[in-house]
Tab-separated table of N, CA and C in Angstrom:
chain	number	residue	atom	x	y	z
E	20	MET	N	242.141	136.909	-135.716
E	20	MET	CA	241.974	135.538	-135.286
E	20	MET	C	243.352	134.893	-135.077
E	21	ILE	N	243.539	134.297	-133.950
E	21	ILE	CA	244.801	133.622	-133.629
E	21	ILE	C	244.753	132.207	-134.183
E	22	THR	N	245.806	131.841	-134.927
E	22	THR	CA	245.872	130.524	-135.577
E	22	THR	C	246.828	129.597	-134.825
E	23	GLU	N	246.829	128.345	-135.243
E	23	GLU	CA	247.773	127.375	-134.672
E	23	GLU	C	249.216	127.780	-134.992
E	24	LYS	N	249.417	128.352	-136.193
E	24	LYS	CA	250.759	128.829	-136.569
E	24	LYS	C	251.204	129.945	-135.636
E	25	ASP	N	250.286	130.881	-135.311
E	25	ASP	CA	250.614	131.958	-134.369
E	25	ASP	C	251.074	131.362	-133.044
E	26	LYS	N	250.371	130.349	-132.572
E	26	LYS	CA	250.713	129.698	-131.302
E	26	LYS	C	252.089	129.032	-131.384
E	27	GLN	N	252.403	128.448	-132.535
E	27	GLN	CA	253.721	127.820	-132.723
E	27	GLN	C	254.828	128.876	-132.703
E	28	PHE	N	254.580	130.003	-133.372
E	28	PHE	CA	255.601	131.051	-133.437
E	28	PHE	C	255.841	131.690	-132.071
E	29	ILE	N	254.780	131.926	-131.299
E	29	ILE	CA	254.963	132.526	-129.977
E	29	ILE	C	255.660	131.521	-129.056
E	30	LYS	N	255.341	130.240	-129.221
E	30	LYS	CA	256.021	129.201	-128.426
E	30	LYS	C	257.511	129.199	-128.739
E	31	HIS	N	257.845	129.366	-130.001
E	31	HIS	CA	259.260	129.398	-130.393
E	31	HIS	C	259.961	130.622	-129.791
E	32	ALA	N	259.275	131.762	-129.789
E	32	ALA	CA	259.856	132.961	-129.166
E	32	ALA	C	260.101	132.728	-127.678
E	33	ILE	N	259.177	132.061	-127.012
E	33	ILE	CA	259.333	131.753	-125.585
E	33	ILE	C	260.493	130.778	-125.390
E	34	GLU	N	260.603	129.790	-126.257
E	34	GLU	CA	261.728	128.834	-126.176
E	34	GLU	C	263.059	129.561	-126.355
E	35	LEU	N	263.102	130.523	-127.276
E	35	LEU	CA	264.322	131.311	-127.468
E	35	LEU	C	264.659	132.126	-126.223
E	36	SER	N	263.641	132.632	-125.544
E	36	SER	CA	263.891	133.403	-124.324
E	36	SER	C	264.578	132.535	-123.276
E	37	GLU	N	264.144	131.297	-123.189
E	37	GLU	CA	264.752	130.369	-122.231
E	37	GLU	C	266.158	129.963	-122.680
E	38	LYS	N	266.331	129.747	-123.970
E	38	LYS	CA	267.650	129.375	-124.506
E	38	LYS	C	268.674	130.469	-124.220
E	39	GLY	N	268.310	131.717	-124.486
E	39	GLY	CA	269.222	132.823	-124.216
E	39	GLY	C	269.536	132.963	-122.746
E	40	MET	N	268.519	132.831	-121.922
E	40	MET	CA	268.709	132.919	-120.482
E	40	MET	C	269.618	131.790	-119.989
E	41	ASP	N	269.331	130.561	-120.416
E	41	ASP	CA	270.109	129.401	-119.965
E	41	ASP	C	271.562	129.458	-120.428
E	42	SER	N	271.823	130.116	-121.558
E	42	SER	CA	273.199	130.218	-122.058
E	42	SER	C	273.901	131.476	-121.528
E	43	ASN	N	273.230	132.184	-120.620
E	43	ASN	CA	273.781	133.409	-120.019
E	43	ASN	C	274.076	134.497	-121.046
E	44	ALA	N	273.275	134.524	-122.118
E	44	ALA	CA	273.436	135.560	-123.136
E	44	ALA	C	272.861	136.887	-122.666
E	45	GLY	N	271.822	136.810	-121.855
E	45	GLY	CA	271.146	138.011	-121.376
E	45	GLY	C	269.860	137.648	-120.683
E	46	GLY	N	268.955	138.597	-120.603
E	46	GLY	CA	267.680	138.383	-119.927
E	46	GLY	C	266.779	137.413	-120.665
E	47	PRO	N	265.658	137.040	-120.030
E	47	PRO	CA	264.764	136.004	-120.568
E	47	PRO	C	263.791	136.518	-121.627
E	48	PHE	N	264.345	136.874	-122.785
E	48	PHE	CA	263.519	137.432	-123.852
E	48	PHE	C	263.912	136.821	-125.194
E	49	GLY	N	262.903	136.473	-126.000
E	49	GLY	CA	263.148	135.909	-127.320
E	49	GLY	C	262.172	136.478	-128.331
E	50	ALA	N	262.557	136.456	-129.596
E	50	ALA	CA	261.687	136.999	-130.649
E	50	ALA	C	261.957	136.310	-131.973
E	51	VAL	N	260.915	136.245	-132.800
E	51	VAL	CA	261.061	135.753	-134.165
E	51	VAL	C	260.349	136.712	-135.107
E	52	VAL	N	260.850	136.765	-136.332
E	52	VAL	CA	260.208	137.532	-137.393
E	52	VAL	C	259.749	136.531	-138.444
E	53	VAL	N	258.478	136.658	-138.819
E	53	VAL	CA	257.848	135.716	-139.746
E	53	VAL	C	257.380	136.470	-140.988
E	54	LYS	N	257.618	135.860	-142.137
E	54	LYS	CA	257.091	136.397	-143.404
E	54	LYS	C	256.528	135.236	-144.206
E	55	ASN	N	255.338	135.416	-144.716
E	55	ASN	CA	254.661	134.382	-145.504
E	55	ASN	C	254.616	133.043	-144.771
E	56	GLY	N	254.371	133.093	-143.485
E	56	GLY	CA	254.214	131.874	-142.699
E	56	GLY	C	255.493	131.149	-142.344
E	57	GLU	N	256.663	131.769	-142.604
E	57	GLU	CA	257.956	131.134	-142.316
E	57	GLU	C	258.801	132.045	-141.436
E	58	ILE	N	259.504	131.450	-140.492
E	58	ILE	CA	260.435	132.224	-139.673
E	58	ILE	C	261.622	132.615	-140.543
E	59	ILE	N	261.879	133.910	-140.650
E	59	ILE	CA	263.023	134.368	-141.441
E	59	ILE	C	264.172	134.834	-140.559
E	60	ALA	N	263.868	135.102	-139.274
E	60	ALA	CA	264.919	135.524	-138.348
E	60	ALA	C	264.451	135.307	-136.922
E	61	GLU	N	265.417	135.114	-136.055
E	61	GLU	CA	265.106	134.939	-134.642
E	61	GLU	C	266.229	135.531	-133.813
E	62	GLY	N	265.917	135.768	-132.555
E	62	GLY	CA	266.932	136.299	-131.668
E	62	GLY	C	266.520	136.165	-130.226
E	63	PHE	N	267.520	136.207	-129.370
E	63	PHE	CA	267.248	136.294	-127.939
E	63	PHE	C	268.108	137.404	-127.372
E	64	ASN	N	267.761	137.836	-126.186
E	64	ASN	CA	268.461	138.941	-125.554
E	64	ASN	C	269.937	138.599	-125.388
E	65	GLN	N	270.812	139.522	-125.819
E	65	GLN	CA	272.260	139.319	-125.733
E	65	GLN	C	272.955	140.524	-125.087
E	66	VAL	N	272.220	141.249	-124.260
E	66	VAL	CA	272.748	142.479	-123.670
E	66	VAL	C	274.024	142.221	-122.884
E	67	THR	N	273.989	141.275	-121.957
E	67	THR	CA	275.148	141.087	-121.066
E	67	THR	C	276.286	140.328	-121.738
E	68	SER	N	275.984	139.452	-122.671
E	68	SER	CA	277.053	138.687	-123.320
E	68	SER	C	277.765	139.489	-124.398
E	69	SER	N	277.084	140.487	-124.966
E	69	SER	CA	277.695	141.290	-126.019
E	69	SER	C	278.077	142.692	-125.537
E	70	ASN	N	277.755	142.977	-124.281
E	70	ASN	CA	277.981	144.330	-123.742
E	70	ASN	C	277.356	145.389	-124.637
E	71	ASP	N	276.153	145.077	-125.112
E	71	ASP	CA	275.415	145.972	-126.001
E	71	ASP	C	274.019	146.195	-125.425
E	72	PRO	N	273.759	147.377	-124.868
E	72	PRO	CA	272.446	147.616	-124.265
E	72	PRO	C	271.298	147.614	-125.273
E	73	THR	N	271.608	147.629	-126.564
E	73	THR	CA	270.554	147.585	-127.581
E	73	THR	C	270.298	146.171	-128.097
E	74	ALA	N	271.007	145.188	-127.596
E	74	ALA	CA	270.883	143.818	-128.102
E	74	ALA	C	269.711	143.074	-127.464
E	75	HIS	N	268.541	143.715	-127.483
E	75	HIS	CA	267.315	143.068	-127.020
E	75	HIS	C	266.861	142.079	-128.086
E	76	ALA	N	266.059	141.118	-127.691
E	76	ALA	CA	265.631	140.055	-128.602
E	76	ALA	C	264.993	140.598	-129.870
E	77	GLU	N	264.099	141.565	-129.714
E	77	GLU	CA	263.405	142.105	-130.883
E	77	GLU	C	264.374	142.811	-131.825
E	78	VAL	N	265.303	143.574	-131.267
E	78	VAL	CA	266.269	144.294	-132.092
E	78	VAL	C	267.178	143.307	-132.823
E	79	VAL	N	267.630	142.277	-132.119
E	79	VAL	CA	268.470	141.248	-132.750
E	79	VAL	C	267.717	140.592	-133.908
E	80	ALA	N	266.464	140.218	-133.669
E	80	ALA	CA	265.675	139.563	-134.716
E	80	ALA	C	265.389	140.506	-135.888
E	81	ILE	N	265.088	141.760	-135.588
E	81	ILE	CA	264.828	142.736	-136.652
E	81	ILE	C	266.074	142.943	-137.502
E	82	ARG	N	267.228	143.069	-136.867
E	82	ARG	CA	268.474	143.253	-137.630
E	82	ARG	C	268.723	142.073	-138.559
E	83	LYS	N	268.541	140.863	-138.041
E	83	LYS	CA	268.766	139.661	-138.863
E	83	LYS	C	267.757	139.586	-140.013
E	84	ALA	N	266.506	139.909	-139.721
E	84	ALA	CA	265.474	139.847	-140.765
E	84	ALA	C	265.756	140.855	-141.867
E	85	CYS	N	266.126	142.056	-141.486
E	85	CYS	CA	266.419	143.081	-142.496
E	85	CYS	C	267.630	142.696	-143.324
E	86	GLU	N	268.623	142.104	-142.687
E	86	GLU	CA	269.796	141.652	-143.433
E	86	GLU	C	269.400	140.553	-144.421
E	87	LYS	N	268.604	139.608	-143.959
E	87	LYS	CA	268.192	138.503	-144.839
E	87	LYS	C	267.350	139.001	-146.007
E	88	LEU	N	266.436	139.938	-145.731
E	88	LEU	CA	265.552	140.447	-146.771
E	88	LEU	C	266.185	141.570	-147.591
E	89	ASN	N	267.361	142.020	-147.163
E	89	ASN	CA	268.073	143.108	-147.830
E	89	ASN	C	267.197	144.363	-147.942
E	90	THR	N	266.615	144.734	-146.796
E	90	THR	CA	265.751	145.904	-146.730
E	90	THR	C	265.789	146.479	-145.316
E	91	PHE	N	265.359	147.720	-145.181
E	91	PHE	CA	265.325	148.330	-143.853
E	91	PHE	C	263.905	148.373	-143.293
E	92	GLN	N	262.958	147.781	-143.986
E	92	GLN	CA	261.588	147.711	-143.490
E	92	GLN	C	261.064	146.294	-143.618
E	93	LEU	N	260.241	145.917	-142.666
E	93	LEU	CA	259.719	144.554	-142.620
E	93	LEU	C	258.265	144.496	-143.085
E	94	ASP	N	258.029	145.053	-144.261
E	94	ASP	CA	256.687	145.016	-144.840
E	94	ASP	C	256.220	143.568	-144.962
E	95	GLY	N	254.995	143.317	-144.545
E	95	GLY	CA	254.430	141.979	-144.662
E	95	GLY	C	254.937	140.994	-143.632
E	96	CYS	N	255.705	141.451	-142.663
E	96	CYS	CA	256.240	140.569	-141.632
E	96	CYS	C	255.457	140.692	-140.332
E	97	ILE	N	255.566	139.679	-139.507
E	97	ILE	CA	254.968	139.675	-138.175
E	97	ILE	C	256.071	139.362	-137.176
E	98	VAL	N	256.086	140.092	-136.068
E	98	VAL	CA	257.035	139.855	-134.982
E	98	VAL	C	256.307	139.113	-133.863
E	99	TYR	N	256.919	138.047	-133.403
E	99	TYR	CA	256.428	137.302	-132.245
E	99	TYR	C	257.493	137.434	-131.165
E	100	THR	N	257.093	137.877	-129.994
E	100	THR	CA	258.069	138.114	-128.942
E	100	THR	C	257.557	137.571	-127.608
E	101	SER	N	258.490	137.116	-126.806
E	101	SER	CA	258.126	136.489	-125.535
E	101	SER	C	257.594	137.492	-124.524
E	102	CYS	N	257.782	138.784	-124.784
E	102	CYS	CA	257.314	139.800	-123.852
E	102	CYS	C	256.933	141.070	-124.610
E	103	GLU	N	255.969	141.780	-124.091
E	103	GLU	CA	255.585	143.072	-124.645
E	103	GLU	C	256.831	143.941	-124.794
E	104	PRO	N	257.063	144.530	-125.947
E	104	PRO	CA	258.306	145.263	-126.188
E	104	PRO	C	258.511	146.459	-125.258
E	105	CYS	N	259.776	146.663	-124.897
E	105	CYS	CA	260.175	147.828	-124.103
E	105	CYS	C	260.106	149.068	-125.003
E	106	PRO	N	260.298	150.263	-124.452
E	106	PRO	CA	260.225	151.468	-125.291
E	106	PRO	C	261.215	151.473	-126.462
E	107	MET	N	262.439	150.995	-126.241
E	107	MET	CA	263.420	150.969	-127.332
E	107	MET	C	262.960	150.014	-128.445
E	108	CYS	N	262.539	148.824	-128.051
E	108	CYS	CA	262.101	147.841	-129.044
E	108	CYS	C	260.829	148.293	-129.742
E	109	LEU	N	259.953	148.950	-128.997
E	109	LEU	CA	258.744	149.494	-129.597
E	109	LEU	C	259.113	150.485	-130.695
E	110	GLY	N	260.087	151.353	-130.418
E	110	GLY	CA	260.555	152.296	-131.435
E	110	GLY	C	261.141	151.571	-132.635
E	111	ALA	N	261.962	150.552	-132.381
E	111	ALA	CA	262.559	149.788	-133.492
E	111	ALA	C	261.483	149.104	-134.321
E	112	ILE	N	260.475	148.578	-133.659
E	112	ILE	CA	259.385	147.909	-134.361
E	112	ILE	C	258.638	148.905	-135.247
E	113	TYR	N	258.346	150.072	-134.706
E	113	TYR	CA	257.644	151.062	-135.530
E	113	TYR	C	258.492	151.517	-136.718
E	114	TRP	N	259.809	151.664	-136.529
E	114	TRP	CA	260.668	152.030	-137.659
E	114	TRP	C	260.726	150.909	-138.689
E	115	ALA	N	260.694	149.653	-138.237
E	115	ALA	CA	260.762	148.513	-139.161
E	115	ALA	C	259.432	148.269	-139.879
E	116	ARG	N	258.341	148.705	-139.307
E	116	ARG	CA	257.008	148.646	-139.908
E	116	ARG	C	256.487	147.243	-140.239
E	117	PRO	N	256.557	146.314	-139.291
E	117	PRO	CA	255.895	145.030	-139.548
E	117	PRO	C	254.382	145.216	-139.518
E	118	THR	N	253.673	144.180	-139.934
E	118	THR	CA	252.219	144.223	-139.974
E	118	THR	C	251.599	144.105	-138.582
E	119	ALA	N	252.216	143.278	-137.717
E	119	ALA	CA	251.648	143.014	-136.393
E	119	ALA	C	252.743	142.536	-135.444
E	120	VAL	N	252.423	142.590	-134.160
E	120	VAL	CA	253.295	142.070	-133.105
E	120	VAL	C	252.435	141.223	-132.175
E	121	TYR	N	252.860	139.988	-131.953
E	121	TYR	CA	252.235	139.121	-130.965
E	121	TYR	C	253.220	139.006	-129.804
E	122	TYR	N	252.724	139.064	-128.568
E	122	TYR	CA	253.607	138.972	-127.409
E	122	TYR	C	252.983	138.079	-126.342
E	123	ALA	N	253.836	137.464	-125.541
E	123	ALA	CA	253.375	136.571	-124.477
E	123	ALA	C	253.249	137.354	-123.161
E	124	CYS	N	254.339	137.546	-122.450
E	124	CYS	CA	254.300	138.254	-121.167
E	124	CYS	C	254.029	139.740	-121.387
E	125	THR	N	253.480	140.393	-120.371
E	125	THR	CA	253.208	141.821	-120.433
E	125	THR	C	254.351	142.604	-119.795
E	126	LYS	N	254.342	143.920	-119.993
E	126	LYS	CA	255.363	144.760	-119.359
E	126	LYS	C	255.237	144.706	-117.837
E	127	GLU	N	254.042	144.444	-117.333
E	127	GLU	CA	253.868	144.282	-115.888
E	127	GLU	C	254.534	142.996	-115.403
E	128	ASP	N	254.435	141.934	-116.199
E	128	ASP	CA	255.125	140.683	-115.862
E	128	ASP	C	256.628	140.905	-115.810
E	129	ALA	N	257.143	141.659	-116.764
E	129	ALA	CA	258.579	141.949	-116.808
E	129	ALA	C	258.999	142.769	-115.594
E	130	ALA	N	258.187	143.741	-115.225
E	130	ALA	CA	258.504	144.583	-114.067
E	130	ALA	C	258.589	143.751	-112.796
E	131	GLU	N	257.752	142.734	-112.689
E	131	GLU	CA	257.744	141.885	-111.500
E	131	GLU	C	259.066	141.159	-111.288
E	132	ILE	N	259.833	140.932	-112.361
E	132	ILE	CA	261.114	140.227	-112.217
E	132	ILE	C	262.302	141.169	-112.400
E	133	GLY	N	262.048	142.479	-112.305
E	133	GLY	CA	263.144	143.442	-112.312
E	133	GLY	C	263.385	144.175	-113.620
E	134	PHE	N	262.568	143.937	-114.636
E	134	PHE	CA	262.724	144.626	-115.918
E	134	PHE	C	261.602	145.661	-116.051
E	135	ASP	N	261.729	146.738	-115.288
E	135	ASP	CA	260.689	147.760	-115.225
E	135	ASP	C	261.099	148.953	-116.074
E	136	ASP	N	260.350	149.215	-117.127
E	136	ASP	CA	260.643	150.311	-118.048
E	136	ASP	C	259.798	151.546	-117.770
E	137	HIS	N	259.030	151.517	-116.693
E	137	HIS	CA	258.122	152.633	-116.405
E	137	HIS	C	258.866	153.968	-116.340
E	138	PHE	N	260.090	153.950	-115.780
E	138	PHE	CA	260.849	155.198	-115.658
E	138	PHE	C	261.163	155.807	-117.027
E	139	ILE	N	261.309	154.972	-118.053
E	139	ILE	CA	261.588	155.501	-119.394
E	139	ILE	C	260.350	156.200	-119.946
E	140	TYR	N	259.195	155.594	-119.762
E	140	TYR	CA	257.963	156.248	-120.204
E	140	TYR	C	257.788	157.591	-119.497
E	141	GLU	N	258.121	157.643	-118.211
E	141	GLU	CA	258.036	158.904	-117.463
E	141	GLU	C	259.022	159.932	-118.016
E	142	GLU	N	260.236	159.498	-118.336
E	142	GLU	CA	261.253	160.400	-118.879
E	142	GLU	C	260.814	160.982	-120.223
E	143	ILE	N	260.214	160.164	-121.059
E	143	ILE	CA	259.757	160.619	-122.371
E	143	ILE	C	258.729	161.739	-122.223
E	144	ASP	N	257.889	161.616	-121.221
E	144	ASP	CA	256.840	162.617	-121.007
E	144	ASP	C	257.348	163.925	-120.404
E	145	LYS	N	258.557	163.921	-119.841
E	145	LYS	CA	259.098	165.133	-119.217
E	145	LYS	C	259.598	166.110	-120.276
E	146	ASN	N	259.605	167.388	-119.926
E	146	ASN	CA	260.305	168.363	-120.754
E	146	ASN	C	261.775	167.990	-120.758
E	147	ILE	N	262.438	168.197	-121.869
E	147	ILE	CA	263.827	167.760	-122.023
E	147	ILE	C	264.738	168.308	-120.921
E	148	GLU	N	264.483	169.518	-120.455
E	148	GLU	CA	265.339	170.106	-119.421
E	148	GLU	C	265.101	169.493	-118.039
E	149	ASN	N	264.047	168.689	-117.890
E	149	ASN	CA	263.735	168.075	-116.600
E	149	ASN	C	264.074	166.593	-116.534
E	150	ARG	N	264.711	166.069	-117.553
E	150	ARG	CA	265.043	164.639	-117.567
E	150	ARG	C	266.207	164.340	-116.624
E	151	ASN	N	266.290	163.090	-116.188
E	151	ASN	CA	267.341	162.675	-115.247
E	151	ASN	C	268.725	162.654	-115.882
E	152	ILE	N	268.783	162.427	-117.181
E	152	ILE	CA	270.048	162.526	-117.911
E	152	ILE	C	270.031	163.868	-118.623
E	153	LYS	N	271.105	164.628	-118.492
E	153	LYS	CA	271.152	165.952	-119.116
E	153	LYS	C	271.197	165.827	-120.631
E	154	PHE	N	270.371	166.624	-121.293
E	154	PHE	CA	270.376	166.748	-122.744
E	154	PHE	C	270.715	168.202	-123.052
E	155	ILE	N	271.845	168.408	-123.734
E	155	ILE	CA	272.356	169.750	-123.971
E	155	ILE	C	272.386	170.021	-125.465
E	156	ASN	N	271.661	171.025	-125.891
E	156	ASN	CA	271.615	171.399	-127.304
E	156	ASN	C	272.880	172.184	-127.632
E	157	LEU	N	273.628	171.736	-128.634
E	157	LEU	CA	274.915	172.341	-128.952
E	157	LEU	C	275.114	172.410	-130.460
E	158	ASP	N	275.415	173.574	-130.978
E	158	ASP	CA	275.741	173.810	-132.385
E	158	ASP	C	274.633	173.368	-133.338
E	159	ARG	N	273.419	173.721	-132.977
E	159	ARG	CA	272.247	173.354	-133.758
E	159	ARG	C	272.330	173.837	-135.197
E	160	GLU	N	272.773	175.061	-135.411
E	160	GLU	CA	272.778	175.604	-136.768
E	160	GLU	C	273.724	174.838	-137.683
E	161	GLU	N	274.862	174.393	-137.167
E	161	GLU	CA	275.766	173.568	-137.987
E	161	GLU	C	275.087	172.255	-138.353
E	162	GLY	N	274.421	171.643	-137.378
E	162	GLY	CA	273.702	170.400	-137.637
E	162	GLY	C	272.590	170.576	-138.651
E	163	ARG	N	271.911	171.694	-138.581
E	163	ARG	CA	270.805	171.956	-139.501
E	163	ARG	C	271.279	172.128	-140.943
E	164	LYS	N	272.530	172.526	-141.137
E	164	LYS	CA	273.066	172.642	-142.502
E	164	LYS	C	273.023	171.283	-143.205
E	165	VAL	N	273.370	170.235	-142.483
E	165	VAL	CA	273.333	168.890	-143.066
E	165	VAL	C	271.886	168.482	-143.340
E	166	PHE	N	270.985	168.823	-142.416
E	166	PHE	CA	269.569	168.531	-142.634
E	166	PHE	C	269.055	169.217	-143.899
E	167	LYS	N	269.473	170.433	-144.111
E	167	LYS	CA	269.059	171.166	-145.315
E	167	LYS	C	269.581	170.472	-146.571
E	168	LYS	N	270.824	169.982	-146.490
E	168	LYS	CA	271.385	169.244	-147.631
E	168	LYS	C	270.575	167.974	-147.886
E	169	TRP	N	270.168	167.298	-146.822
E	169	TRP	CA	269.344	166.089	-146.967
E	169	TRP	C	268.026	166.440	-147.654
E	170	GLU	N	267.431	167.531	-147.209
E	170	GLU	CA	266.142	167.943	-147.741
E	170	GLU	C	266.224	168.186	-149.254
E	171	ALA	N	267.356	168.684	-149.733
E	171	ALA	CA	267.546	168.993	-151.154
E	171	ALA	C	268.210	167.855	-151.928
E	172	LYS	N	268.626	166.812	-151.248
E	172	LYS	CA	269.392	165.719	-151.883
E	172	LYS	C	268.567	165.020	-152.956
E	173	GLU	N	269.150	164.938	-154.154
E	173	GLU	CA	268.529	164.206	-155.261
E	173	GLU	C	268.753	162.715	-155.052
E	174	GLY	N	267.733	161.916	-155.326
E	174	GLY	CA	267.877	160.468	-155.283
E	174	GLY	C	267.960	159.871	-153.888
E	175	ARG	N	267.611	160.649	-152.873
E	175	ARG	CA	267.683	160.098	-151.515
E	175	ARG	C	266.630	158.999	-151.346
E	176	ILE	N	266.878	158.110	-150.415
E	176	ILE	CA	265.922	157.041	-150.111
E	176	ILE	C	265.216	157.430	-148.826
E	177	ASP	N	263.974	157.821	-148.944
E	177	ASP	CA	263.192	158.208	-147.770
E	177	ASP	C	262.757	156.975	-146.990
E	178	TYR	N	262.599	157.172	-145.716
E	178	TYR	CA	262.086	156.096	-144.852
E	178	TYR	C	261.329	156.671	-143.693
């Protein structure tokens, strides 16, 4: 059930998308992270102003929320975002493990204004050797030695 608070939070995410766009921080995307009915973090797209291709609104908000909560997971949190998350943000959201995501615009709406992520979904489905960017496996056995150490590590923090 969508509440009045949900509507307020999504409105705030949309307002952030406009604020970031108007300040030339990046594209028209905004996000907030809410816990126990309170906004604990917010962000807008900062890709072009920070020269960081990962500085999407959701990632910015997730980083701030995790810093504030001093944790790497957003248990009990809800993400409100002005647009359906792109593949990168979707991955970040799943790693952060919030309870839910509310979004305003769809990925089709984003594609209409030049933010089309369809090619990434297509790339993910391809065999690694058929992707447009070359992926070259190199020194796997050396890398696996560290993985083995992780597997045996006492006191590690799993996530």
